[in-house]
Amino acid sequence: ELAARAHILAIDDVIRRTLGAAGKTINDIDIVAATAGPGLIGGVLVGWMAAVGIAQSTGKPLVAVNHLEGHALVPRLHAASASGADGATSVDFPYLLLLASGGHCQILLVRGVGKYDMIGQTLDDSAGEAFDKVAKMLNLGYPGGPVVDRRGAMGNSQAFKFPRPLCDKPGCDFSFSGIKTAARTFLNKINPPYSDDFINDFCASFQAAVVDCMINRLTHAMQDSRVIMAAPKTLVVAGGVAKNSAVRASLEKLAARHNMVFAAPPMNLCTDNGAMIAWAGLENYQIGRVVKSPIAPRPRWSLTEM
Ligand code: KG4
Ligand code: ZN
């Protein structure tokens, strides 16, 4: 309820300021795209109804975007805008995607817009949640990912032995709650305040466990029959956790070992942003996916139900 009210207070100003900063008016807009789920439904409804209002009053086409599809497709925006400029490779379908955010951790085979195969997913916490919770235990603030990343880069990743849940098992699913519990157990034995060196080593060791799990599960994913059949040439990481320097570096090496190209969105397009929703809206519009009659936004909406 609080989030929904905050959205109502902010939405008009956000739209006005965004148009102003771009030097555009509402008449310059070709397509209206908005998130229709998944997410905390009060906030989603406010954004969705604003988009419906704009589309109806201007007669412009309306596209309902799945938030996760925004993360999944935005690496293609980077490739589209950077092509030629810095030699960025284009991210063509099919590609193998690790989608790691605050709410999700999934390995997907992306066959096209709206065409996703779930290869693996977390059985409990998301990767981002694990970063946030460990940071909270260390009193490092919220969101935890960026600070754990920074501190971990200065630490020794061998200092603490965190578990690697499921890594001795077949399959591509994740489990991060065991890593979190291990962190709590370590910290219960030591009285704060923690020294800078301790925090750096702790962050580095925790992060190494998360990265090892990602590498292990992605290696299994590459042996999944659906993935072998599709033969994706590109390994992509997206979502807020894709900002993580250790994650990016390790996945780049993994891709190289498997003769795949590695791609990730630029940093500002990894965490939640409006550009990724606009881009997914455009890609859906291009295949004719527009809203013709009223729809209800969805609190839950898997990429496999597009
Ligand atoms: O994709 P996102 O912005 O929101 C969701 O859709 O959930 O992801 C937010 C998550 C947070 O858990 C945050 O701690 C994490 O992304 N994150 C990072 C880093 N930057 C953000 N995790 C690890 N390393 C980072 N550098
Ligand atoms: Zn997100």
mmCIF file of C-alpha atoms and ligand atoms in Angstrom:
data_model
loop_
_atom_site.group_PDB
_atom_site.id
_atom_site.type_symbol
_atom_site.label_atom_id
_atom_site.label_comp_id
_atom_site.label_asym_id
_atom_site.label_seq_id
_atom_site.Cartn_x
_atom_site.Cartn_y
_atom_site.Cartn_z
ATOM 1 C CA GLU A 1 0.000 0.000 0.000
ATOM 2 C CA LEU A 2 2.835 2.403 0.831
ATOM 3 C CA ALA A 3 4.621 1.577 -2.421
ATOM 4 C CA ALA A 4 1.438 2.080 -4.447
ATOM 5 C CA ARG A 5 0.841 5.497 -2.860
ATOM 6 C CA ALA A 6 4.458 6.501 -3.476
ATOM 7 C CA HIS A 7 4.039 5.520 -7.136
ATOM 8 C CA ILE A 8 0.902 7.695 -7.454
ATOM 9 C CA LEU A 9 2.773 10.686 -6.057
ATOM 10 C CA ALA A 10 5.767 10.187 -8.371
ATOM 11 C CA ILE A 11 4.425 8.979 -11.708
ATOM 12 C CA ASP A 12 3.283 12.232 -13.354
ATOM 13 C CA ASP A 13 6.501 13.984 -12.433
ATOM 14 C CA VAL A 14 8.645 11.076 -13.666
ATOM 15 C CA ILE A 15 6.921 11.123 -17.059
ATOM 16 C CA ARG A 16 7.116 14.931 -17.325
ATOM 17 C CA ARG A 17 10.806 15.050 -16.345
ATOM 18 C CA THR A 18 11.749 12.166 -18.647
ATOM 19 C CA LEU A 19 10.120 13.819 -21.649
ATOM 20 C CA GLY A 20 11.726 17.136 -20.677
ATOM 21 C CA ALA A 21 15.213 15.626 -20.384
ATOM 22 C CA ALA A 22 14.806 13.969 -23.792
ATOM 23 C CA GLY A 23 13.506 17.211 -25.349
ATOM 24 C CA LYS A 24 10.327 15.422 -26.456
ATOM 25 C CA THR A 25 6.604 15.866 -26.014
ATOM 26 C CA ILE A 26 4.008 13.134 -25.693
ATOM 27 C CA ASN A 27 3.241 13.591 -29.425
ATOM 28 C CA ASP A 28 6.771 12.414 -30.308
ATOM 29 C CA ILE A 29 6.126 9.028 -28.690
ATOM 30 C CA ASP A 30 5.332 6.188 -31.120
ATOM 31 C CA ILE A 31 4.522 3.316 -28.750
ATOM 32 C CA VAL A 32 3.456 3.194 -25.106
ATOM 33 C CA ALA A 33 5.038 0.247 -23.251
ATOM 34 C CA ALA A 34 4.672 -0.446 -19.553
ATOM 35 C CA THR A 35 5.408 -3.208 -17.061
ATOM 36 C CA ALA A 36 2.349 -5.418 -16.510
ATOM 37 C CA GLY A 37 4.078 -7.747 -13.997
ATOM 38 C CA PRO A 38 5.493 -9.613 -12.226
ATOM 39 C CA GLY A 39 5.852 -7.529 -9.073
ATOM 40 C CA LEU A 40 4.221 -5.949 -6.050
ATOM 41 C CA ILE A 41 0.834 -5.382 -7.619
ATOM 42 C CA GLY A 42 -0.042 -1.940 -6.181
ATOM 43 C CA GLY A 43 2.937 -0.239 -7.789
ATOM 44 C CA VAL A 44 2.574 -2.203 -11.020
ATOM 45 C CA LEU A 45 -1.096 -1.121 -11.284
ATOM 46 C CA VAL A 46 -0.237 2.564 -10.948
ATOM 47 C CA GLY A 47 2.315 2.427 -13.780
ATOM 48 C CA TRP A 48 0.074 0.272 -15.937
ATOM 49 C CA MET A 49 -2.994 2.514 -15.548
ATOM 50 C CA ALA A 50 -0.899 5.593 -16.362
ATOM 51 C CA ALA A 51 0.217 3.878 -19.584
ATOM 52 C CA VAL A 52 -3.356 2.821 -20.432
ATOM 53 C CA GLY A 53 -4.492 6.428 -19.916
ATOM 54 C CA ILE A 54 -1.801 7.823 -22.211
ATOM 55 C CA ALA A 55 -2.441 5.200 -24.899
ATOM 56 C CA GLN A 56 -6.220 5.687 -24.855
ATOM 57 C CA SER A 57 -6.124 9.474 -24.858
ATOM 58 C CA THR A 58 -3.543 9.687 -27.666
ATOM 59 C CA GLY A 59 -4.604 6.647 -29.705
ATOM 60 C CA LYS A 60 -1.053 5.224 -29.598
ATOM 61 C CA PRO A 61 -0.403 1.452 -29.482
ATOM 62 C CA LEU A 62 0.029 -0.107 -26.033
ATOM 63 C CA VAL A 63 2.386 -2.977 -25.181
ATOM 64 C CA ALA A 64 2.308 -4.980 -21.935
ATOM 65 C CA VAL A 65 5.863 -5.836 -20.883
ATOM 66 C CA ASN A 66 6.971 -8.613 -18.544
ATOM 67 C CA HIS A 67 9.588 -7.097 -16.203
ATOM 68 C CA LEU A 68 11.803 -10.173 -16.558
ATOM 69 C CA GLU A 69 11.625 -9.918 -20.335
ATOM 70 C CA GLY A 70 12.999 -6.387 -19.954
ATOM 71 C CA HIS A 71 16.096 -7.848 -18.240
ATOM 72 C CA ALA A 72 16.263 -10.728 -20.727
ATOM 73 C CA LEU A 73 16.160 -8.610 -23.911
ATOM 74 C CA VAL A 74 18.056 -5.468 -22.912
ATOM 75 C CA PRO A 75 21.476 -6.956 -23.807
ATOM 76 C CA ARG A 76 20.205 -6.679 -27.399
ATOM 77 C CA LEU A 77 19.618 -2.922 -26.995
ATOM 78 C CA HIS A 78 23.256 -2.461 -26.058
ATOM 79 C CA ALA A 79 24.313 -4.433 -29.102
ATOM 80 C CA ALA A 80 21.937 -2.470 -31.321
ATOM 81 C CA SER A 81 23.094 0.929 -30.131
ATOM 82 C CA ALA A 82 26.790 0.055 -29.887
ATOM 83 C CA SER A 83 27.149 -1.881 -33.133
ATOM 84 C CA GLY A 84 30.065 -0.569 -35.061
ATOM 85 C CA ALA A 85 30.849 2.045 -32.415
ATOM 86 C CA ASP A 86 32.921 -0.035 -29.982
ATOM 87 C CA GLY A 87 32.864 -3.332 -31.821
ATOM 88 C CA ALA A 88 30.231 -4.829 -29.511
ATOM 89 C CA THR A 89 28.913 -8.087 -30.902
ATOM 90 C CA SER A 90 25.212 -8.357 -31.642
ATOM 91 C CA VAL A 91 23.245 -10.601 -29.318
ATOM 92 C CA ASP A 92 21.263 -12.801 -31.686
ATOM 93 C CA PHE A 93 18.790 -15.548 -30.806
ATOM 94 C CA PRO A 94 19.164 -18.155 -29.473
ATOM 95 C CA TYR A 95 21.302 -17.301 -26.410
ATOM 96 C CA LEU A 96 21.892 -18.839 -23.014
ATOM 97 C CA LEU A 97 20.938 -16.378 -20.267
ATOM 98 C CA LEU A 98 21.702 -16.166 -16.564
ATOM 99 C CA LEU A 99 19.065 -13.780 -15.190
ATOM 100 C CA ALA A 100 20.176 -12.837 -11.674
ATOM 101 C CA SER A 101 18.301 -10.041 -9.905
ATOM 102 C CA GLY A 102 16.935 -9.167 -6.488
ATOM 103 C CA GLY A 103 13.862 -11.324 -7.048
ATOM 104 C CA HIS A 104 15.009 -14.051 -9.437
ATOM 105 C CA CYS A 105 17.852 -16.370 -10.369
ATOM 106 C CA GLN A 106 17.171 -18.354 -13.526
ATOM 107 C CA ILE A 107 19.016 -19.952 -16.417
ATOM 108 C CA LEU A 108 16.990 -19.516 -19.603
ATOM 109 C CA LEU A 109 17.361 -20.527 -23.200
ATOM 110 C CA VAL A 110 16.180 -17.438 -25.076
ATOM 111 C CA ARG A 111 14.933 -18.626 -28.474
ATOM 112 C CA GLY A 112 13.243 -15.378 -29.482
ATOM 113 C CA VAL A 113 10.984 -12.608 -28.206
ATOM 114 C CA GLY A 114 8.433 -14.353 -25.974
ATOM 115 C CA LYS A 115 10.162 -17.745 -26.432
ATOM 116 C CA TYR A 116 11.875 -18.921 -23.274
ATOM 117 C CA ASP A 117 12.830 -22.364 -21.945
ATOM 118 C CA MET A 118 13.482 -22.583 -18.218
ATOM 119 C CA ILE A 119 16.702 -24.589 -17.833
ATOM 120 C CA GLY A 120 17.179 -23.957 -14.104
ATOM 121 C CA GLN A 121 16.065 -21.692 -11.283
ATOM 122 C CA THR A 122 16.593 -21.067 -7.601
ATOM 123 C CA LEU A 123 14.784 -23.309 -5.144
ATOM 124 C CA ASP A 124 14.891 -20.640 -2.408
ATOM 125 C CA ASP A 125 16.612 -17.213 -2.340
ATOM 126 C CA SER A 126 17.689 -15.248 -5.409
ATOM 127 C CA ALA A 127 21.361 -14.354 -5.848
ATOM 128 C CA GLY A 128 20.644 -10.668 -5.207
ATOM 129 C CA GLU A 129 18.783 -11.525 -2.003
ATOM 130 C CA ALA A 130 21.822 -13.472 -0.770
ATOM 131 C CA PHE A 131 24.066 -10.442 -1.432
ATOM 132 C CA ASP A 132 21.595 -8.148 0.324
ATOM 133 C CA LYS A 133 21.210 -10.401 3.373
ATOM 134 C CA VAL A 134 24.935 -10.998 3.859
ATOM 135 C CA ALA A 135 25.559 -7.247 3.555
ATOM 136 C CA LYS A 136 22.899 -6.645 6.201
ATOM 137 C CA MET A 137 24.590 -9.117 8.585
ATOM 138 C CA LEU A 138 27.807 -7.100 8.167
ATOM 139 C CA ASN A 139 25.948 -3.772 8.599
ATOM 140 C CA LEU A 140 26.988 -2.670 5.119
ATOM 141 C CA GLY A 141 23.602 -1.142 4.163
ATOM 142 C CA TYR A 142 21.170 -1.729 1.272
ATOM 143 C CA PRO A 143 21.378 -2.722 -1.538
ATOM 144 C CA GLY A 144 24.155 -5.066 -0.504
ATOM 145 C CA GLY A 145 25.410 -6.175 -3.929
ATOM 146 C CA PRO A 146 27.490 -3.122 -4.848
ATOM 147 C CA VAL A 147 29.283 -2.880 -1.482
ATOM 148 C CA VAL A 148 29.954 -6.646 -1.208
ATOM 149 C CA ASP A 149 31.365 -6.450 -4.751
ATOM 150 C CA ARG A 150 33.662 -3.524 -3.822
ATOM 151 C CA ARG A 151 34.817 -4.991 -0.501
ATOM 152 C CA GLY A 152 35.222 -8.475 -1.956
ATOM 153 C CA ALA A 153 37.604 -7.156 -4.616
ATOM 154 C CA MET A 154 40.006 -6.209 -1.776
ATOM 155 C CA GLY A 155 39.721 -9.514 0.117
ATOM 156 C CA ASN A 156 40.985 -13.105 0.103
ATOM 157 C CA SER A 157 38.391 -15.443 -1.384
ATOM 158 C CA GLN A 158 39.992 -18.471 0.339
ATOM 159 C CA ALA A 159 39.702 -17.040 3.869
ATOM 160 C CA PHE A 160 36.313 -18.612 4.694
ATOM 161 C CA LYS A 161 34.974 -21.927 3.429
ATOM 162 C CA PHE A 162 31.393 -21.303 2.294
ATOM 163 C CA PRO A 163 29.324 -24.249 0.977
ATOM 164 C CA ARG A 164 28.506 -24.603 -2.740
ATOM 165 C CA PRO A 165 24.896 -25.906 -2.478
ATOM 166 C CA LEU A 166 23.766 -28.411 -5.158
ATOM 167 C CA CYS A 167 27.133 -28.267 -6.952
ATOM 168 C CA ASP A 168 27.712 -31.981 -6.317
ATOM 169 C CA LYS A 169 24.311 -32.775 -7.851
ATOM 170 C CA PRO A 170 23.175 -32.983 -11.470
ATOM 171 C CA GLY A 171 20.810 -30.347 -12.847
ATOM 172 C CA CYS A 172 20.805 -26.589 -13.233
ATOM 173 C CA ASP A 173 18.859 -25.345 -10.195
ATOM 174 C CA PHE A 174 20.323 -23.022 -7.571
ATOM 175 C CA SER A 175 20.061 -22.823 -3.807
ATOM 176 C CA PHE A 176 21.482 -19.834 -1.953
ATOM 177 C CA SER A 177 19.866 -20.182 1.467
ATOM 178 C CA GLY A 178 22.634 -22.543 2.667
ATOM 179 C CA ILE A 179 25.300 -19.964 1.819
ATOM 180 C CA LYS A 180 23.347 -17.371 3.780
ATOM 181 C CA THR A 181 22.985 -19.693 6.793
ATOM 182 C CA ALA A 182 26.730 -20.422 6.680
ATOM 183 C CA ALA A 183 27.373 -16.666 6.800
ATOM 184 C CA ARG A 184 25.144 -16.328 9.864
ATOM 185 C CA THR A 185 26.900 -19.288 11.583
ATOM 186 C CA PHE A 186 30.380 -17.795 10.942
ATOM 187 C CA LEU A 187 29.316 -14.384 12.230
ATOM 188 C CA ASN A 188 27.662 -15.779 15.364
ATOM 189 C CA LYS A 189 31.121 -16.918 16.497
ATOM 190 C CA ILE A 190 32.739 -13.501 16.157
ATOM 191 C CA ASN A 191 31.844 -10.346 18.059
ATOM 192 C CA PRO A 192 31.474 -7.092 16.122
ATOM 193 C CA PRO A 193 32.885 -4.598 15.276
ATOM 194 C CA TYR A 194 34.449 -6.471 12.359
ATOM 195 C CA SER A 195 37.793 -5.239 11.048
ATOM 196 C CA ASP A 196 38.069 -3.953 7.481
ATOM 197 C CA ASP A 197 40.237 -6.941 6.536
ATOM 198 C CA PHE A 198 37.683 -9.336 8.025
ATOM 199 C CA ILE A 199 34.827 -7.759 6.054
ATOM 200 C CA ASN A 200 36.843 -7.777 2.818
ATOM 201 C CA ASP A 201 37.797 -11.451 3.218
ATOM 202 C CA PHE A 202 34.255 -12.411 4.196
ATOM 203 C CA CYS A 203 32.762 -10.650 1.154
ATOM 204 C CA ALA A 204 35.369 -12.167 -1.177
ATOM 205 C CA SER A 205 34.761 -15.713 0.157
ATOM 206 C CA PHE A 206 30.964 -15.372 0.004
ATOM 207 C CA GLN A 207 31.098 -13.957 -3.515
ATOM 208 C CA ALA A 208 33.406 -16.779 -4.658
ATOM 209 C CA ALA A 209 30.840 -19.341 -3.451
ATOM 210 C CA VAL A 210 28.029 -17.622 -5.386
ATOM 211 C CA VAL A 211 30.172 -17.402 -8.524
ATOM 212 C CA ASP A 212 31.229 -21.078 -8.257
ATOM 213 C CA CYS A 213 27.553 -22.098 -8.079
ATOM 214 C CA MET A 214 26.771 -20.024 -11.166
ATOM 215 C CA ILE A 215 29.666 -21.561 -13.121
ATOM 216 C CA ASN A 216 28.715 -25.102 -12.032
ATOM 217 C CA ARG A 217 25.040 -24.683 -12.946
ATOM 218 C CA LEU A 218 25.786 -22.954 -16.267
ATOM 219 C CA THR A 219 28.219 -25.747 -17.168
ATOM 220 C CA HIS A 220 25.405 -28.241 -16.560
ATOM 221 C CA ALA A 221 23.032 -26.050 -18.589
ATOM 222 C CA MET A 222 25.372 -26.268 -21.567
ATOM 223 C CA GLN A 223 24.901 -30.056 -21.412
ATOM 224 C CA ASP A 224 21.081 -29.829 -21.302
ATOM 225 C CA SER A 225 19.609 -31.469 -24.410
ATOM 226 C CA ARG A 226 17.446 -28.412 -25.229
ATOM 227 C CA VAL A 227 20.521 -26.186 -25.100
ATOM 228 C CA ILE A 228 22.641 -28.605 -27.142
ATOM 229 C CA MET A 229 19.892 -28.759 -29.796
ATOM 230 C CA ALA A 230 19.597 -24.955 -29.978
ATOM 231 C CA ALA A 231 23.409 -24.462 -29.971
ATOM 232 C CA PRO A 232 23.413 -20.881 -28.638
ATOM 233 C CA LYS A 233 26.556 -18.962 -29.589
ATOM 234 C CA THR A 234 26.290 -16.345 -26.853
ATOM 235 C CA LEU A 235 26.329 -16.557 -23.056
ATOM 236 C CA VAL A 236 24.527 -13.563 -21.545
ATOM 237 C CA VAL A 237 24.182 -12.343 -17.954
ATOM 238 C CA ALA A 238 21.496 -9.803 -17.028
ATOM 239 C CA GLY A 239 19.687 -8.413 -13.957
ATOM 240 C CA GLY A 240 21.108 -6.406 -11.063
ATOM 241 C CA VAL A 241 23.689 -9.052 -10.118
ATOM 242 C CA ALA A 242 25.116 -8.815 -13.664
ATOM 243 C CA LYS A 243 26.843 -5.668 -12.373
ATOM 244 C CA ASN A 244 29.069 -7.826 -10.192
ATOM 245 C CA SER A 245 32.688 -7.717 -11.325
ATOM 246 C CA ALA A 246 33.530 -11.283 -10.171
ATOM 247 C CA VAL A 247 30.401 -12.657 -11.875
ATOM 248 C CA ARG A 248 31.192 -10.866 -15.145
ATOM 249 C CA ALA A 249 34.866 -11.921 -15.145
ATOM 250 C CA SER A 250 34.128 -15.594 -14.413
ATOM 251 C CA LEU A 251 31.308 -15.876 -16.945
ATOM 252 C CA GLU A 252 33.474 -14.300 -19.600
ATOM 253 C CA LYS A 253 36.105 -17.019 -18.986
ATOM 254 C CA LEU A 254 33.437 -19.745 -18.954
ATOM 255 C CA ALA A 255 32.115 -18.538 -22.317
ATOM 256 C CA ALA A 256 35.624 -18.551 -23.795
ATOM 257 C CA ARG A 257 36.236 -22.137 -22.568
ATOM 258 C CA HIS A 258 33.067 -23.223 -24.410
ATOM 259 C CA ASN A 259 33.789 -21.215 -27.561
ATOM 260 C CA MET A 260 30.906 -18.884 -26.821
ATOM 261 C CA VAL A 261 30.766 -15.113 -26.993
ATOM 262 C CA PHE A 262 30.078 -13.371 -23.676
ATOM 263 C CA ALA A 263 27.642 -10.444 -23.479
ATOM 264 C CA ALA A 264 26.267 -8.317 -20.652
ATOM 265 C CA PRO A 265 24.344 -5.048 -20.654
ATOM 266 C CA PRO A 266 26.266 -1.892 -19.714
ATOM 267 C CA MET A 267 26.163 -1.278 -15.956
ATOM 268 C CA ASN A 268 23.284 1.241 -15.999
ATOM 269 C CA LEU A 269 21.029 -1.223 -17.839
ATOM 270 C CA CYS A 270 21.613 -4.129 -15.407
ATOM 271 C CA THR A 271 19.625 -2.880 -12.415
ATOM 272 C CA ASP A 272 15.949 -1.962 -12.931
ATOM 273 C CA ASN A 273 15.474 0.855 -15.435
ATOM 274 C CA GLY A 274 12.903 2.242 -17.846
ATOM 275 C CA ALA A 275 15.006 1.764 -20.989
ATOM 276 C CA MET A 276 14.844 -2.032 -20.691
ATOM 277 C CA ILE A 277 11.030 -1.907 -20.564
ATOM 278 C CA ALA A 278 10.934 0.436 -23.561
ATOM 279 C CA TRP A 279 13.269 -1.878 -25.492
ATOM 280 C CA ALA A 280 11.251 -5.035 -24.673
ATOM 281 C CA GLY A 281 8.129 -3.041 -25.665
ATOM 282 C CA LEU A 282 9.656 -2.236 -29.043
ATOM 283 C CA GLU A 283 10.731 -5.846 -29.658
ATOM 284 C CA ASN A 284 7.203 -7.068 -28.803
ATOM 285 C CA TYR A 285 5.580 -4.361 -30.949
ATOM 286 C CA GLN A 286 7.682 -5.462 -33.911
ATOM 287 C CA ILE A 287 6.140 -8.944 -33.751
ATOM 288 C CA GLY A 288 2.623 -7.528 -33.383
ATOM 289 C CA ARG A 289 2.175 -8.030 -29.665
ATOM 290 C CA VAL A 290 -0.024 -5.060 -28.772
ATOM 291 C CA VAL A 291 -2.838 -4.855 -26.229
ATOM 292 C CA LYS A 292 -6.206 -4.816 -28.026
ATOM 293 C CA SER A 293 -8.608 -5.229 -25.086
ATOM 294 C CA PRO A 294 -8.218 -4.512 -21.353
ATOM 295 C CA ILE A 295 -5.864 -6.799 -19.428
ATOM 296 C CA ALA A 296 -5.133 -7.190 -15.718
ATOM 297 C CA PRO A 297 -1.514 -6.767 -14.549
ATOM 298 C CA ARG A 298 -0.100 -9.887 -12.915
ATOM 299 C CA PRO A 299 1.776 -10.166 -9.589
ATOM 300 C CA ARG A 300 3.237 -13.481 -10.845
ATOM 301 C CA TRP A 301 4.177 -13.962 -14.463
ATOM 302 C CA SER A 302 6.832 -16.465 -15.500
ATOM 303 C CA LEU A 303 8.788 -16.046 -18.714
ATOM 304 C CA THR A 304 7.588 -19.494 -19.709
ATOM 305 C CA GLU A 305 3.965 -18.214 -19.797
ATOM 306 C CA MET A 306 4.362 -15.535 -22.422
HETATM 307 O O1 KG4 B 1 17.392 -6.347 -11.277
HETATM 308 P P1 KG4 B 1 17.348 -5.542 -10.029
HETATM 309 O O2 KG4 B 1 17.641 -4.070 -10.135
HETATM 310 O O3 KG4 B 1 15.966 -5.652 -9.311
HETATM 311 C C1 KG4 B 1 15.096 -6.736 -9.393
HETATM 312 O O4 KG4 B 1 14.394 -6.865 -10.403
HETATM 313 O O5 KG4 B 1 15.127 -7.506 -8.416
HETATM 314 O O6 KG4 B 1 18.379 -6.239 -9.013
HETATM 315 C C2 KG4 B 1 18.643 -5.721 -7.734
HETATM 316 C C3 KG4 B 1 19.658 -6.618 -7.067
HETATM 317 C C4 KG4 B 1 19.886 -6.297 -5.589
HETATM 318 O O7 KG4 B 1 19.722 -7.493 -4.835
HETATM 319 C C5 KG4 B 1 21.325 -5.804 -5.567
HETATM 320 O O8 KG4 B 1 22.005 -6.101 -4.344
HETATM 321 C C6 KG4 B 1 21.936 -6.553 -6.720
HETATM 322 O O9 KG4 B 1 20.941 -6.520 -7.709
HETATM 323 N N1 KG4 B 1 23.184 -5.915 -7.191
HETATM 324 C C7 KG4 B 1 24.386 -6.520 -7.159
HETATM 325 C C8 KG4 B 1 25.331 -5.571 -7.630
HETATM 326 N N2 KG4 B 1 24.650 -4.426 -7.950
HETATM 327 C C9 KG4 B 1 23.326 -4.664 -7.686
HETATM 328 N N3 KG4 B 1 24.742 -7.750 -6.748
HETATM 329 C C10 KG4 B 1 26.053 -8.069 -6.808
HETATM 330 N N4 KG4 B 1 27.023 -7.214 -7.231
HETATM 331 C C11 KG4 B 1 26.709 -5.969 -7.654
HETATM 332 N N5 KG4 B 1 27.673 -5.124 -8.065
HETATM 333 ZN ZN ZN B 2 14.464 -6.243 -12.103
#
